[in-house]
Amino acid sequence: MFITTDGGDIWFPIFDEASNLAVGHIQIDPSNANTIYVGTGDPNIMAYPFIGDGLYRSRNGGESWEHLGLTDQRIISKVVIHPQDSNVVYAACMGLPFEKNNDRGVYKSIDGGQSWSQVLLDSDSTGVIDLLIDPQNPQRLYAATWDRIRNNFQSIVSGYGAGVFRTENGGQSWEKLTNGLPQGKFSRVGLTMSAVNPQTVFALFNDDRTFEVQGIYKTTDAGDSREAITL
């Protein structure tokens, strides 16, 4: 991981001392630009997966780092922070790809990463590959799930666990969204949110066999209903 202070002319490494250099996501605290979170592990989980050792945080723009746990979760695909409360942090985790276990899903901290609780787990082979938080209503989050296991004996790249979950109470409870979204067996799912209107969210579903885009689905009412976008 590198940083530039002159608009990109010169870059400096700032994460070379970490024991696991694969980085899944970088998130800057919206309330303090000097606070940076780095989730380790490669969320793409290719034929030879690169695992991580948890979540790191810098409070001084990358000059030094502290480890915040989530070591057993191995691959952190996304980190989101409450826009008004920096103590509330969420981490989406794909888990250890070599085996089925429950160390995956969405984890939440209410003390700035000092402790974590698992708030979403779909199955022992389903991780969370993407995560969004509504900046206007931070109690609302969306999580995209993906069935992925990769070891010497099997490679699971799709399943019935793939989909989109939503919480309206900061992760206390979740519902799998079905209105307007395809049902069945799918591969990786991606999410993005409109920067102008967070009620507008897009979900991308990949086919379970070809792994090509099966469809893109749009909601303008925070997930209550969706319409397909023709490719």
mmCIF file of C-alpha atoms in Angstrom:
data_model
loop_
_atom_site.group_PDB
_atom_site.id
_atom_site.type_symbol
_atom_site.label_atom_id
_atom_site.label_comp_id
_atom_site.label_asym_id
_atom_site.label_seq_id
_atom_site.Cartn_x
_atom_site.Cartn_y
_atom_site.Cartn_z
ATOM 1 C CA MET A 1 0.000 0.000 0.000
ATOM 2 C CA PHE A 2 1.338 3.428 -0.970
ATOM 3 C CA ILE A 3 0.569 7.072 -0.226
ATOM 4 C CA THR A 4 1.182 10.221 -2.236
ATOM 5 C CA THR A 5 1.295 13.775 -0.908
ATOM 6 C CA ASP A 6 1.898 15.575 -4.213
ATOM 7 C CA GLY A 7 -1.035 14.492 -6.329
ATOM 8 C CA GLY A 8 0.526 11.271 -7.569
ATOM 9 C CA ASP A 9 4.020 12.277 -8.748
ATOM 10 C CA ILE A 10 5.781 10.423 -5.909
ATOM 11 C CA TRP A 11 4.516 7.464 -3.888
ATOM 12 C CA PHE A 12 5.743 6.043 -0.572
ATOM 13 C CA PRO A 13 5.036 2.576 0.894
ATOM 14 C CA ILE A 14 3.231 2.742 4.235
ATOM 15 C CA PHE A 15 2.224 -0.863 4.951
ATOM 16 C CA ASP A 16 5.374 -2.868 4.208
ATOM 17 C CA GLU A 17 5.905 -3.902 7.833
ATOM 18 C CA ALA A 18 2.597 -5.785 7.992
ATOM 19 C CA SER A 19 2.804 -9.565 8.200
ATOM 20 C CA ASN A 20 0.174 -9.979 5.448
ATOM 21 C CA LEU A 21 0.452 -7.569 2.545
ATOM 22 C CA ALA A 22 -2.724 -8.537 0.665
ATOM 23 C CA VAL A 23 -5.224 -5.690 1.172
ATOM 24 C CA GLY A 24 -8.945 -6.173 0.670
ATOM 25 C CA HIS A 25 -10.154 -2.661 1.452
ATOM 26 C CA ILE A 26 -8.989 0.774 2.584
ATOM 27 C CA GLN A 27 -11.425 3.060 4.392
ATOM 28 C CA ILE A 28 -10.825 6.612 5.624
ATOM 29 C CA ASP A 29 -12.831 7.768 8.630
ATOM 30 C CA PRO A 30 -15.320 10.363 7.294
ATOM 31 C CA SER A 31 -14.887 12.318 10.539
ATOM 32 C CA ASN A 32 -11.059 12.312 10.551
ATOM 33 C CA ALA A 33 -9.008 12.015 7.365
ATOM 34 C CA ASN A 34 -5.906 10.956 9.330
ATOM 35 C CA THR A 35 -7.648 7.804 10.567
ATOM 36 C CA ILE A 36 -7.336 4.961 8.062
ATOM 37 C CA TYR A 37 -8.627 1.397 8.306
ATOM 38 C CA VAL A 38 -7.087 -1.423 6.262
ATOM 39 C CA GLY A 39 -8.701 -4.827 5.935
ATOM 40 C CA THR A 40 -6.236 -7.535 4.911
ATOM 41 C CA GLY A 41 -6.726 -10.513 2.597
ATOM 42 C CA ASP A 42 -7.660 -10.685 -1.089
ATOM 43 C CA PRO A 43 -11.477 -10.814 -1.466
ATOM 44 C CA ASN A 44 -11.257 -12.027 -5.077
ATOM 45 C CA ILE A 45 -10.221 -15.479 -3.749
ATOM 46 C CA MET A 46 -8.587 -16.783 -6.892
ATOM 47 C CA ALA A 47 -7.114 -20.273 -7.398
ATOM 48 C CA TYR A 48 -4.361 -19.473 -4.906
ATOM 49 C CA PRO A 49 -6.010 -17.351 -2.205
ATOM 50 C CA PHE A 50 -4.045 -14.716 -0.330
ATOM 51 C CA ILE A 51 -5.363 -14.572 3.205
ATOM 52 C CA GLY A 52 -4.951 -11.768 5.736
ATOM 53 C CA ASP A 53 -4.582 -11.450 9.475
ATOM 54 C CA GLY A 54 -7.323 -9.007 10.357
ATOM 55 C CA LEU A 55 -7.981 -5.293 10.508
ATOM 56 C CA TYR A 56 -5.463 -2.487 11.008
ATOM 57 C CA ARG A 57 -5.887 1.192 11.841
ATOM 58 C CA SER A 58 -3.649 4.227 11.558
ATOM 59 C CA ARG A 59 -4.438 7.455 13.407
ATOM 60 C CA ASN A 60 -1.641 9.451 11.785
ATOM 61 C CA GLY A 61 -2.195 9.091 8.060
ATOM 62 C CA GLY A 62 -0.339 5.803 7.692
ATOM 63 C CA GLU A 63 2.833 6.566 9.649
ATOM 64 C CA SER A 64 2.093 3.808 12.184
ATOM 65 C CA TRP A 65 -0.468 1.036 12.529
ATOM 66 C CA GLU A 66 -2.278 -0.896 15.246
ATOM 67 C CA HIS A 67 -3.914 -4.294 14.873
ATOM 68 C CA LEU A 68 -7.629 -4.379 15.743
ATOM 69 C CA GLY A 69 -8.358 -8.098 15.662
ATOM 70 C CA LEU A 70 -10.602 -10.102 13.287
ATOM 71 C CA THR A 71 -7.616 -12.374 12.672
ATOM 72 C CA ASP A 72 -9.699 -15.544 12.279
ATOM 73 C CA GLN A 73 -11.892 -13.868 9.660
ATOM 74 C CA ARG A 74 -8.859 -13.906 7.318
ATOM 75 C CA ILE A 75 -10.313 -11.935 4.399
ATOM 76 C CA ILE A 76 -11.919 -8.545 5.048
ATOM 77 C CA SER A 77 -13.683 -7.391 1.913
ATOM 78 C CA LYS A 78 -15.140 -4.070 3.094
ATOM 79 C CA VAL A 79 -14.998 -1.665 6.040
ATOM 80 C CA VAL A 80 -17.655 0.997 6.640
ATOM 81 C CA ILE A 81 -17.771 3.623 9.379
ATOM 82 C CA HIS A 82 -20.731 5.435 10.888
ATOM 83 C CA PRO A 83 -20.689 8.950 9.362
ATOM 84 C CA GLN A 84 -21.348 10.692 12.694
ATOM 85 C CA ASP A 85 -19.866 8.257 15.233
ATOM 86 C CA SER A 86 -16.320 7.032 14.558
ATOM 87 C CA ASN A 87 -16.638 4.422 17.296
ATOM 88 C CA VAL A 88 -19.129 2.443 15.196
ATOM 89 C CA VAL A 89 -17.333 0.362 12.582
ATOM 90 C CA TYR A 90 -18.534 -2.541 10.441
ATOM 91 C CA ALA A 91 -16.366 -5.135 8.676
ATOM 92 C CA ALA A 92 -17.540 -7.485 5.928
ATOM 93 C CA CYS A 93 -15.601 -10.752 6.004
ATOM 94 C CA MET A 94 -15.317 -13.631 3.548
ATOM 95 C CA GLY A 95 -13.650 -15.905 6.093
ATOM 96 C CA LEU A 96 -10.931 -18.506 5.633
ATOM 97 C CA PRO A 97 -11.467 -19.876 2.098
ATOM 98 C CA PHE A 98 -9.844 -23.233 2.828
ATOM 99 C CA GLU A 99 -12.598 -24.574 5.081
ATOM 100 C CA LYS A 100 -16.199 -24.154 6.132
ATOM 101 C CA ASN A 101 -16.579 -22.371 9.453
ATOM 102 C CA ASN A 102 -18.582 -19.582 11.041
ATOM 103 C CA ASP A 103 -15.801 -16.955 11.151
ATOM 104 C CA ARG A 104 -17.336 -14.900 8.325
ATOM 105 C CA GLY A 105 -20.168 -12.476 7.716
ATOM 106 C CA VAL A 106 -20.561 -8.937 9.095
ATOM 107 C CA TYR A 107 -18.886 -7.822 12.324
ATOM 108 C CA LYS A 108 -19.634 -4.649 14.267
ATOM 109 C CA SER A 109 -17.629 -2.630 16.766
ATOM 110 C CA ILE A 110 -19.070 0.129 18.942
ATOM 111 C CA ASP A 111 -15.746 1.023 20.580
ATOM 112 C CA GLY A 112 -13.594 1.949 17.602
ATOM 113 C CA GLY A 113 -12.423 -1.573 16.834
ATOM 114 C CA GLN A 114 -11.340 -2.652 20.302
ATOM 115 C CA SER A 115 -13.974 -5.406 20.381
ATOM 116 C CA TRP A 116 -16.217 -7.014 17.772
ATOM 117 C CA SER A 117 -19.530 -8.858 17.601
ATOM 118 C CA GLN A 118 -20.814 -10.889 14.667
ATOM 119 C CA VAL A 119 -24.112 -9.391 13.515
ATOM 120 C CA LEU A 120 -24.710 -11.337 10.281
ATOM 121 C CA LEU A 121 -23.912 -14.953 9.387
ATOM 122 C CA ASP A 122 -25.744 -16.708 6.557
ATOM 123 C CA SER A 123 -23.911 -20.064 6.500
ATOM 124 C CA ASP A 124 -20.523 -21.661 7.155
ATOM 125 C CA SER A 125 -19.552 -21.275 3.484
ATOM 126 C CA THR A 126 -21.162 -17.896 2.731
ATOM 127 C CA GLY A 127 -19.145 -14.752 3.301
ATOM 128 C CA VAL A 128 -19.972 -11.074 2.829
ATOM 129 C CA ILE A 129 -18.254 -9.595 -0.210
ATOM 130 C CA ASP A 130 -19.699 -6.059 -0.172
ATOM 131 C CA LEU A 131 -21.201 -3.703 2.389
ATOM 132 C CA LEU A 132 -22.877 -0.288 2.189
ATOM 133 C CA ILE A 133 -24.065 2.154 4.837
ATOM 134 C CA ASP A 134 -26.688 4.822 4.215
ATOM 135 C CA PRO A 135 -25.039 8.169 5.121
ATOM 136 C CA GLN A 136 -28.427 9.784 5.746
ATOM 137 C CA ASN A 137 -29.717 6.867 7.829
ATOM 138 C CA PRO A 138 -26.694 5.028 9.281
ATOM 139 C CA GLN A 139 -28.929 2.422 10.902
ATOM 140 C CA ARG A 140 -29.564 1.085 7.396
ATOM 141 C CA LEU A 141 -26.888 -1.115 5.820
ATOM 142 C CA TYR A 142 -26.793 -3.497 2.869
ATOM 143 C CA ALA A 143 -24.648 -6.634 2.673
ATOM 144 C CA ALA A 144 -23.922 -8.747 -0.411
ATOM 145 C CA THR A 145 -23.270 -12.430 0.269
ATOM 146 C CA TRP A 146 -21.213 -14.916 -1.750
ATOM 147 C CA ASP A 147 -20.691 -18.677 -1.395
ATOM 148 C CA ARG A 148 -16.941 -19.240 -1.762
ATOM 149 C CA ILE A 149 -14.710 -22.112 -0.612
ATOM 150 C CA ARG A 150 -11.347 -22.906 -2.212
ATOM 151 C CA ASN A 151 -9.005 -25.714 -1.155
ATOM 152 C CA ASN A 152 -7.237 -28.746 -2.629
ATOM 153 C CA PHE A 153 -10.459 -30.757 -2.752
ATOM 154 C CA GLN A 154 -13.192 -28.378 -3.835
ATOM 155 C CA SER A 155 -13.876 -24.975 -5.322
ATOM 156 C CA ILE A 156 -17.273 -23.515 -4.499
ATOM 157 C CA VAL A 157 -17.838 -20.305 -6.443
ATOM 158 C CA SER A 158 -21.620 -19.998 -6.347
ATOM 159 C CA GLY A 159 -24.593 -21.080 -4.314
ATOM 160 C CA TYR A 160 -28.040 -20.314 -2.985
ATOM 161 C CA GLY A 161 -26.560 -18.072 -0.305
ATOM 162 C CA ALA A 162 -25.740 -15.333 -2.821
ATOM 163 C CA GLY A 163 -27.966 -12.308 -2.345
ATOM 164 C CA VAL A 164 -28.531 -8.952 -0.678
ATOM 165 C CA PHE A 165 -29.346 -8.446 3.002
ATOM 166 C CA ARG A 166 -30.588 -5.239 4.649
ATOM 167 C CA THR A 167 -30.720 -4.039 8.230
ATOM 168 C CA GLU A 168 -32.702 -1.060 9.486
ATOM 169 C CA ASN A 169 -31.406 -1.170 13.068
ATOM 170 C CA GLY A 170 -27.639 -1.073 12.810
ATOM 171 C CA GLY A 171 -27.197 -4.811 12.389
ATOM 172 C CA GLN A 172 -29.418 -6.115 15.184
ATOM 173 C CA SER A 173 -31.556 -7.942 12.625
ATOM 174 C CA TRP A 174 -31.302 -8.533 8.864
ATOM 175 C CA GLU A 175 -33.659 -9.530 6.079
ATOM 176 C CA LYS A 176 -32.723 -11.054 2.750
ATOM 177 C CA LEU A 177 -34.226 -8.850 0.044
ATOM 178 C CA THR A 178 -36.336 -10.658 -2.550
ATOM 179 C CA ASN A 179 -38.618 -8.068 -4.159
ATOM 180 C CA GLY A 180 -37.382 -7.619 -7.714
ATOM 181 C CA LEU A 181 -34.145 -9.539 -7.169
ATOM 182 C CA PRO A 182 -33.433 -12.882 -8.852
ATOM 183 C CA GLN A 183 -33.792 -16.018 -6.753
ATOM 184 C CA GLY A 184 -31.745 -19.196 -7.049
ATOM 185 C CA LYS A 185 -28.097 -20.056 -7.382
ATOM 186 C CA PHE A 186 -25.673 -17.255 -8.217
ATOM 187 C CA SER A 187 -22.006 -16.353 -7.974
ATOM 188 C CA ARG A 188 -20.531 -13.076 -6.721
ATOM 189 C CA VAL A 189 -22.816 -10.135 -5.952
ATOM 190 C CA GLY A 190 -21.769 -6.472 -5.968
ATOM 191 C CA LEU A 191 -23.374 -3.305 -4.589
ATOM 192 C CA THR A 192 -23.117 0.418 -5.120
ATOM 193 C CA MET A 193 -25.113 3.399 -3.850
ATOM 194 C CA SER A 194 -25.984 6.704 -5.449
ATOM 195 C CA ALA A 195 -23.905 9.557 -4.033
ATOM 196 C CA VAL A 196 -26.835 11.914 -4.618
ATOM 197 C CA ASN A 197 -29.674 9.784 -3.239
ATOM 198 C CA PRO A 198 -28.800 6.843 -0.948
ATOM 199 C CA GLN A 199 -32.298 5.443 -1.488
ATOM 200 C CA THR A 200 -31.010 4.436 -4.918
ATOM 201 C CA VAL A 201 -28.923 1.268 -4.766
ATOM 202 C CA PHE A 202 -27.674 -1.011 -7.536
ATOM 203 C CA ALA A 203 -27.029 -4.755 -7.185
ATOM 204 C CA LEU A 204 -25.009 -6.770 -9.704
ATOM 205 C CA PHE A 205 -25.533 -10.541 -9.892
ATOM 206 C CA ASN A 206 -23.136 -12.930 -11.641
ATOM 207 C CA ASP A 207 -24.258 -16.173 -13.269
ATOM 208 C CA ASP A 208 -23.449 -19.346 -11.335
ATOM 209 C CA ARG A 209 -21.996 -21.172 -14.362
ATOM 210 C CA THR A 210 -20.554 -18.631 -16.796
ATOM 211 C CA PHE A 211 -19.637 -16.156 -14.001
ATOM 212 C CA GLU A 212 -20.619 -13.367 -16.362
ATOM 213 C CA VAL A 213 -23.044 -10.610 -15.351
ATOM 214 C CA GLN A 214 -26.526 -12.079 -15.076
ATOM 215 C CA GLY A 215 -28.150 -8.730 -14.439
ATOM 216 C CA ILE A 216 -28.057 -5.366 -12.708
ATOM 217 C CA TYR A 217 -30.953 -4.398 -10.483
ATOM 218 C CA LYS A 218 -31.904 -0.925 -9.283
ATOM 219 C CA THR A 219 -33.965 0.221 -6.315
ATOM 220 C CA THR A 220 -35.094 3.781 -5.692
ATOM 221 C CA ASP A 221 -36.838 3.042 -2.394
ATOM 222 C CA ALA A 222 -33.994 1.606 -0.286
ATOM 223 C CA GLY A 223 -34.560 -1.966 -1.402
ATOM 224 C CA ASP A 224 -38.318 -2.377 -0.983
ATOM 225 C CA SER A 225 -38.670 -2.916 -4.748
ATOM 226 C CA ARG A 226 -36.308 -3.204 -7.697
ATOM 227 C CA GLU A 227 -36.267 -3.078 -11.439
ATOM 228 C CA ALA A 228 -33.916 -4.868 -13.803
ATOM 229 C CA ILE A 229 -31.633 -2.829 -16.025
ATOM 230 C CA THR A 230 -31.246 -4.289 -19.523
ATOM 231 C CA LEU A 231 -27.595 -4.811 -20.488
#
